[in-house]
Amino acid sequence: MTDITKKVDVLEACTPNNIPPEVFSSTKPLLLKGLVKDWPLVKDGMSSNHRAIETLRSFYSGKAAPVYYGDAETQGRLSYKPDVSALNFEIRRASIEDVLDEILDHINDAAPPVRYIASNIIDIFFPGLSVDNGLSLNGGFFEENPLEKGDPMVGIWIGNKTTSPCHYDAQSNIACCAVGKRKFTLFPPDQIQNLYPGPLDLTPGGQAITMVDFSAPDLEKYPRFEEAMSVGQVAELEAGDAIYIPCMWWHQVEATSEFNVLINYWWNTFPQVNGQAMNVLNHALLSLRDRPSAEKEAWRHIFNYYIFGDAQLAGEHLPEQARGILEKLDDAQARQLRAQLINKLNR
């Protein structure tokens, strides 16, 4: 087992309609104790798994959903086969009602087959459920930092005992433990090399995951993980608790009860027209990574100057009318720059 003892900071007295602004601007994770304890779904789950499942059934739209199917031998860890040639589970579209029945059929098994419904948009699969089981993300912080169009994206995660290995998301996140219990193990973004990410082109959910099995870390094979453990943080969520995870923080999520439901909110306050930063990484892999080391070092200075340093530095010595895209991009400039990039990439 990982030897991580530091606990995520706890914030109490939050409610779904009154989350303090400092939560959204925090650069560290926060455990929001009891944030959603009054949700009807939480109360149903506290009564019994069967009652929570009946509530879900009552809102289910009937649409088939992507479902992760894994063998009991995986012990719920959604990762790779030993030779990393494929994932250790398969994804099939299925009726959520059928999946709920399967979970119930095996709910008392010591090692049940894995059934996991991951990140389905709640209003598509359970329309109306979020009316009384939701958060209000408006006012305060979001008046000064408007959400992207379509955000927040509200997802629902349903399954039995599963582990989503450590990964990062390119959005900020509030994850609400509605039924069952969850354990989160988190690391700051600068720990990437100590977490030994897996392939970029074969991932369980879109982002690279750690190759380290936290339940039995092999420190001979992954020695730098010991350094990651020294700065890791842990949060254990009961039903009704929630956790705020800042954008780009690495996190492993363990659903530790026989039946678990999580509802999460993902958002960006960055204009959608500017595109996703992951596209920059992919382009850099294509265009920069394999260049000579001296050339790459020169490009590091270029990126530090234009991108990672003071955003005003590159244009402050120029007349205002000459700064162009060195100023904060407006919508028209962003669209023009995207069009230029697409045109050049297609040559």
Coordinates of C-alpha atoms in Angstrom, one line a residue:
M1 CA 0.0 0.0 0.0
T2 CA 1.1 3.6 -0.6
D3 CA 2.6 5.3 2.5
I4 CA 0.8 8.7 2.1
T5 CA -0.4 10.2 5.4
K6 CA -1.0 13.9 4.5
K7 CA -4.8 14.7 4.4
V8 CA -6.5 17.0 2.0
D9 CA -7.5 20.3 3.8
V10 CA -11.2 20.1 4.9
L11 CA -13.8 22.9 4.5
E12 CA -17.1 22.6 6.3
A13 CA -20.4 24.4 6.3
C14 CA -20.7 24.6 2.5
T15 CA -24.0 24.0 0.8
P16 CA -24.9 23.2 -2.8
N17 CA -26.1 26.8 -3.3
N18 CA -23.4 28.5 -1.3
I19 CA -19.9 27.3 -2.1
P20 CA -17.4 29.9 -1.0
P21 CA -15.5 31.7 -3.8
E22 CA -12.2 30.7 -2.4
V23 CA -12.9 27.1 -3.3
F24 CA -13.0 27.9 -7.0
S25 CA -9.7 29.9 -6.9
S26 CA -7.9 27.4 -4.7
T27 CA -4.7 25.9 -6.2
K28 CA -4.9 22.9 -3.8
P29 CA -7.6 20.2 -3.4
L30 CA -10.2 20.7 -0.8
L31 CA -12.5 18.2 0.9
L32 CA -15.9 19.8 1.1
K33 CA -17.4 18.0 4.1
G34 CA -21.1 17.3 3.9
L35 CA -21.6 19.5 0.9
V36 CA -24.4 17.4 -0.6
K37 CA -25.6 15.5 2.4
D38 CA -29.1 16.7 1.9
W39 CA -29.4 15.5 -1.7
P40 CA -32.4 13.0 -1.9
L41 CA -30.1 10.5 -3.7
V42 CA -27.6 10.6 -0.9
K43 CA -30.4 10.0 1.6
D44 CA -31.7 7.1 -0.5
G45 CA -28.3 5.5 -0.6
M46 CA -27.8 5.9 3.1
S47 CA -31.1 4.0 3.5
S48 CA -30.1 1.1 1.2
N49 CA -28.4 0.4 -2.1
H50 CA -31.7 -1.0 -3.5
R51 CA -33.4 2.3 -2.8
A52 CA -30.7 4.3 -4.5
I53 CA -30.9 2.0 -7.5
E54 CA -34.7 2.4 -7.7
T55 CA -34.2 6.2 -7.6
L56 CA -31.8 5.9 -10.6
R57 CA -34.2 3.7 -12.4
S58 CA -37.0 6.2 -12.0
F59 CA -35.0 8.9 -13.9
Y60 CA -33.3 6.7 -16.4
S61 CA -34.0 7.8 -20.0
G62 CA -33.6 4.3 -21.5
K63 CA -30.6 5.2 -23.7
A64 CA -27.8 2.7 -24.0
A65 CA -24.6 3.9 -22.4
P66 CA -20.9 3.0 -22.7
V67 CA -20.1 0.5 -19.9
Y68 CA -16.7 -0.8 -18.8
Y69 CA -16.7 -4.6 -18.4
G70 CA -13.8 -6.2 -16.5
D71 CA -13.1 -9.6 -15.1
A72 CA -13.0 -10.2 -11.3
E73 CA -9.3 -10.9 -11.6
T74 CA -8.5 -7.2 -12.2
Q75 CA -9.8 -6.5 -8.7
G76 CA -11.5 -3.4 -10.2
R77 CA -8.3 -1.6 -11.3
L78 CA -9.1 -0.2 -14.7
S79 CA -5.7 -0.3 -16.3
Y80 CA -3.7 -2.4 -18.8
K81 CA -3.0 -6.0 -19.5
P82 CA 0.5 -7.0 -18.2
D83 CA 2.2 -6.4 -21.5
V84 CA 0.5 -3.0 -22.0
S85 CA -0.8 -4.3 -25.4
A86 CA -4.4 -3.5 -24.5
L87 CA -6.7 -2.3 -21.7
N88 CA -7.7 -4.9 -19.1
F89 CA -11.4 -4.3 -19.7
E90 CA -13.7 -3.7 -22.7
I91 CA -16.2 -1.0 -23.4
R92 CA -19.7 -2.0 -24.7
R93 CA -22.9 -0.1 -25.0
A94 CA -25.6 -1.5 -22.7
S95 CA -28.8 -0.7 -20.9
I96 CA -28.0 1.0 -17.6
E97 CA -30.9 -1.0 -16.0
D98 CA -29.2 -4.2 -17.0
V99 CA -26.0 -3.1 -15.5
L100 CA -27.7 -2.1 -12.3
D101 CA -29.2 -5.6 -12.2
E102 CA -25.8 -7.2 -12.7
I103 CA -24.3 -5.1 -9.9
L104 CA -27.1 -6.2 -7.5
D105 CA -26.7 -9.9 -8.6
H106 CA -23.1 -9.8 -7.5
I107 CA -23.3 -7.3 -4.7
N108 CA -22.3 -9.8 -2.0
D109 CA -19.5 -11.4 -4.0
A110 CA -16.0 -11.2 -2.6
A111 CA -14.6 -10.5 -6.1
P112 CA -17.5 -9.3 -8.4
P113 CA -17.0 -8.8 -12.1
V114 CA -16.3 -5.1 -12.8
R115 CA -19.2 -3.0 -14.0
Y116 CA -18.5 0.7 -14.4
I117 CA -20.5 3.4 -16.1
A118 CA -18.0 6.3 -16.5
S119 CA -18.7 10.0 -16.9
N120 CA -22.1 9.9 -18.6
I121 CA -23.8 13.3 -19.0
I122 CA -26.4 13.2 -16.4
D123 CA -29.1 15.1 -18.3
I124 CA -28.9 12.7 -21.2
F125 CA -29.1 9.5 -19.2
F126 CA -31.0 10.7 -16.1
P127 CA -33.0 13.8 -17.1
G128 CA -34.4 15.5 -14.1
L129 CA -32.2 13.9 -11.5
S130 CA -30.0 17.0 -11.1
V131 CA -33.0 19.2 -10.2
D132 CA -32.8 18.1 -6.6
N133 CA -29.4 16.6 -6.7
G134 CA -27.2 19.4 -8.1
L135 CA -24.9 22.3 -7.4
S136 CA -25.2 25.9 -8.2
L137 CA -22.1 27.2 -10.0
N138 CA -22.8 30.9 -10.5
G139 CA -22.1 34.3 -8.9
G140 CA -19.0 35.3 -7.1
F141 CA -16.0 33.7 -8.8
F142 CA -17.9 32.9 -12.0
E143 CA -19.0 36.5 -12.5
E144 CA -15.4 37.5 -12.9
N145 CA -14.4 34.3 -14.6
P146 CA -17.2 33.2 -17.0
L147 CA -17.7 29.6 -17.7
E148 CA -17.1 28.2 -21.2
K149 CA -20.2 27.7 -23.3
G150 CA -21.8 24.5 -22.2
D151 CA -20.0 24.3 -18.9
P152 CA -20.2 23.0 -16.3
M153 CA -20.3 19.5 -17.7
V154 CA -22.2 17.3 -15.2
G155 CA -21.3 13.6 -15.3
I156 CA -22.5 10.6 -13.4
W157 CA -20.3 7.6 -12.5
I158 CA -21.9 4.3 -11.4
G159 CA -20.3 1.0 -10.5
N160 CA -19.1 -1.5 -8.0
K161 CA -15.6 -1.5 -6.4
T162 CA -13.3 0.1 -9.0
T163 CA -10.1 2.0 -9.1
S164 CA -9.4 4.7 -11.7
P165 CA -5.6 4.9 -11.7
C166 CA -3.9 8.2 -11.1
H167 CA -4.4 10.7 -14.0
Y168 CA -5.0 14.4 -14.5
D169 CA -7.9 16.3 -16.1
A170 CA -7.7 19.5 -18.1
Q171 CA -10.6 21.0 -16.2
S172 CA -11.4 22.0 -12.7
N173 CA -13.6 19.5 -10.9
I174 CA -16.0 19.2 -8.0
A175 CA -16.8 15.5 -7.4
C176 CA -19.7 14.6 -5.2
C177 CA -19.9 11.3 -3.5
A178 CA -23.6 10.5 -3.7
V179 CA -23.7 6.8 -2.8
G180 CA -21.0 4.6 -1.2
K181 CA -17.5 5.8 -0.3
R182 CA -14.5 7.0 -2.3
K183 CA -10.8 7.5 -1.6
F184 CA -8.9 10.1 -3.6
T185 CA -5.1 10.1 -3.7
L186 CA -3.7 13.3 -5.2
F187 CA -0.4 14.8 -6.4
P188 CA 0.5 18.3 -7.7
P189 CA 1.2 18.7 -11.4
D190 CA 5.0 18.8 -10.9
Q191 CA 5.0 15.1 -9.9
I192 CA 4.4 13.9 -13.5
Q193 CA 7.8 12.2 -13.9
N194 CA 7.5 10.5 -10.5
L195 CA 4.1 9.0 -11.4
Y196 CA 5.4 7.2 -14.5
P197 CA 2.6 7.9 -17.0
G198 CA 1.6 5.2 -19.4
P199 CA 1.0 5.5 -23.2
L200 CA -0.6 8.6 -24.7
D201 CA -2.3 6.7 -27.5
L202 CA -3.8 3.9 -25.3
T203 CA -5.7 5.3 -22.3
P204 CA -8.7 4.2 -20.3
G205 CA -10.4 7.6 -20.5
G206 CA -8.5 10.0 -22.7
Q207 CA -5.6 11.0 -20.3
A208 CA -2.5 9.1 -19.5
I209 CA -2.6 7.1 -16.3
T210 CA 0.2 6.1 -13.9
M211 CA 1.8 2.7 -14.5
V212 CA 2.3 2.4 -10.7
D213 CA -0.1 0.1 -8.8
F214 CA -0.7 2.1 -5.7
S215 CA -1.9 -1.0 -3.8
A216 CA 1.5 -2.6 -4.2
P217 CA 4.0 -0.1 -5.6
D218 CA 7.1 -1.6 -7.2
L219 CA 9.8 0.8 -6.1
E220 CA 12.5 -1.1 -7.9
K221 CA 10.8 -0.6 -11.2
Y222 CA 9.4 2.9 -10.3
P223 CA 11.9 4.3 -7.8
R224 CA 10.9 8.0 -8.2
F225 CA 7.4 7.1 -7.0
E226 CA 8.8 7.3 -3.5
E227 CA 9.3 11.0 -4.0
A228 CA 5.7 11.4 -5.2
M229 CA 4.5 9.7 -2.1
S230 CA 6.3 12.3 0.1
V231 CA 4.1 15.1 -1.3
G232 CA 0.9 13.1 -2.0
Q233 CA -2.4 13.8 -0.3
V234 CA -5.4 11.6 0.6
A235 CA -9.1 12.4 1.0
E236 CA -11.6 9.8 2.1
L237 CA -15.2 10.7 1.2
E238 CA -18.3 9.5 2.9
A239 CA -21.7 9.7 1.1
G240 CA -22.6 13.4 1.1
D241 CA -19.0 14.7 0.9
A242 CA -17.4 16.3 -2.1
I243 CA -13.9 17.2 -3.3
Y244 CA -12.6 20.1 -5.3
I245 CA -9.7 19.1 -7.6
P246 CA -7.8 21.9 -9.3
C247 CA -7.2 21.6 -13.0
M248 CA -4.2 19.4 -13.8
W249 CA -3.8 17.8 -10.4
W250 CA -3.1 14.1 -10.6
H251 CA -5.7 12.0 -8.8
Q252 CA -6.5 8.3 -8.3
V253 CA -10.1 7.5 -7.5
E254 CA -11.1 4.3 -5.6
A255 CA -14.8 3.4 -5.2
T256 CA -14.6 1.3 -2.0
S257 CA -18.2 0.2 -1.5
E258 CA -20.2 -2.6 -3.1
F259 CA -22.3 0.1 -5.0
N260 CA -21.1 3.6 -5.7
V261 CA -22.5 6.7 -7.4
L262 CA -20.5 9.9 -8.0
I263 CA -21.8 13.1 -9.7
N264 CA -19.1 15.5 -10.8
Y265 CA -18.9 19.0 -12.3
W266 CA -16.1 19.8 -14.8
W267 CA -15.5 23.4 -16.0
N268 CA -13.1 25.7 -17.7
T269 CA -13.1 29.5 -17.5
F270 CA -10.9 29.7 -20.6
P271 CA -12.7 30.7 -23.8
Q272 CA -13.7 27.6 -25.8
V273 CA -12.6 29.3 -29.1
N274 CA -9.0 29.2 -27.9
G275 CA -9.0 25.4 -28.1
Q276 CA -7.6 22.7 -25.8
A277 CA -4.1 22.8 -24.4
M278 CA -3.8 19.0 -25.1
N279 CA -3.7 19.9 -28.8
V280 CA -0.5 21.9 -28.2
L281 CA 1.1 18.9 -26.6
N282 CA 0.2 16.7 -29.6
H283 CA 1.6 19.3 -32.0
A284 CA 4.8 19.6 -29.9
L285 CA 5.3 15.9 -30.0
L286 CA 5.0 16.1 -33.8
S287 CA 7.1 19.2 -34.4
L288 CA 9.5 19.7 -31.5
R289 CA 10.3 16.6 -29.4
D290 CA 12.7 14.9 -31.9
R291 CA 14.6 18.0 -32.9
P292 CA 18.3 18.3 -31.9
S293 CA 18.8 19.0 -28.2
A294 CA 20.4 22.4 -28.7
E295 CA 17.4 23.4 -30.9
K296 CA 14.9 22.2 -28.4
E297 CA 16.7 24.2 -25.7
A298 CA 16.3 27.3 -27.9
W299 CA 12.6 26.6 -28.3
R300 CA 12.4 26.2 -24.5
H301 CA 13.5 29.8 -24.2
I302 CA 11.0 30.9 -26.8
F303 CA 8.2 29.2 -25.0
N304 CA 9.2 30.6 -21.7
Y305 CA 9.3 34.1 -23.2
Y306 CA 5.9 34.0 -25.1
I307 CA 3.9 31.4 -23.1
F308 CA 5.1 30.4 -19.7
G309 CA 6.5 33.7 -18.4
D310 CA 4.8 37.1 -17.7
A311 CA 2.1 37.3 -20.4
Q312 CA 2.7 41.1 -20.7
L313 CA 6.5 40.9 -21.2
A314 CA 6.6 40.0 -24.9
G315 CA 4.5 43.0 -25.9
E316 CA 5.2 45.7 -23.4
H317 CA 8.0 47.4 -25.3
L318 CA 5.9 47.7 -28.5
P319 CA 3.4 50.4 -29.4
E320 CA -0.1 49.2 -28.4
Q321 CA -1.3 49.2 -31.9
A322 CA 1.6 46.9 -33.0
R323 CA 1.1 44.2 -30.3
G324 CA -1.4 42.1 -32.3
I325 CA -1.7 38.6 -30.9
L326 CA 0.8 39.4 -28.1
E327 CA -2.1 41.1 -26.4
K328 CA -4.9 39.1 -24.7
L329 CA -6.8 37.4 -27.6
D330 CA -10.3 38.5 -28.3
D331 CA -12.8 36.2 -30.0
A332 CA -12.1 37.4 -33.5
Q333 CA -8.3 37.1 -33.1
A334 CA -8.6 33.6 -31.6
R335 CA -10.8 32.4 -34.6
Q336 CA -8.3 33.9 -37.1
L337 CA -5.3 32.2 -35.4
R338 CA -7.2 28.9 -35.3
A339 CA -7.9 29.2 -39.1
Q340 CA -4.3 30.0 -39.8
L341 CA -3.1 27.0 -37.8
I342 CA -5.6 24.6 -39.5
N343 CA -4.5 25.9 -42.9
K344 CA -0.8 25.3 -42.2
L345 CA -1.4 21.9 -40.6
N346 CA -3.3 20.8 -43.7
R347 CA -0.6 21.7 -46.2

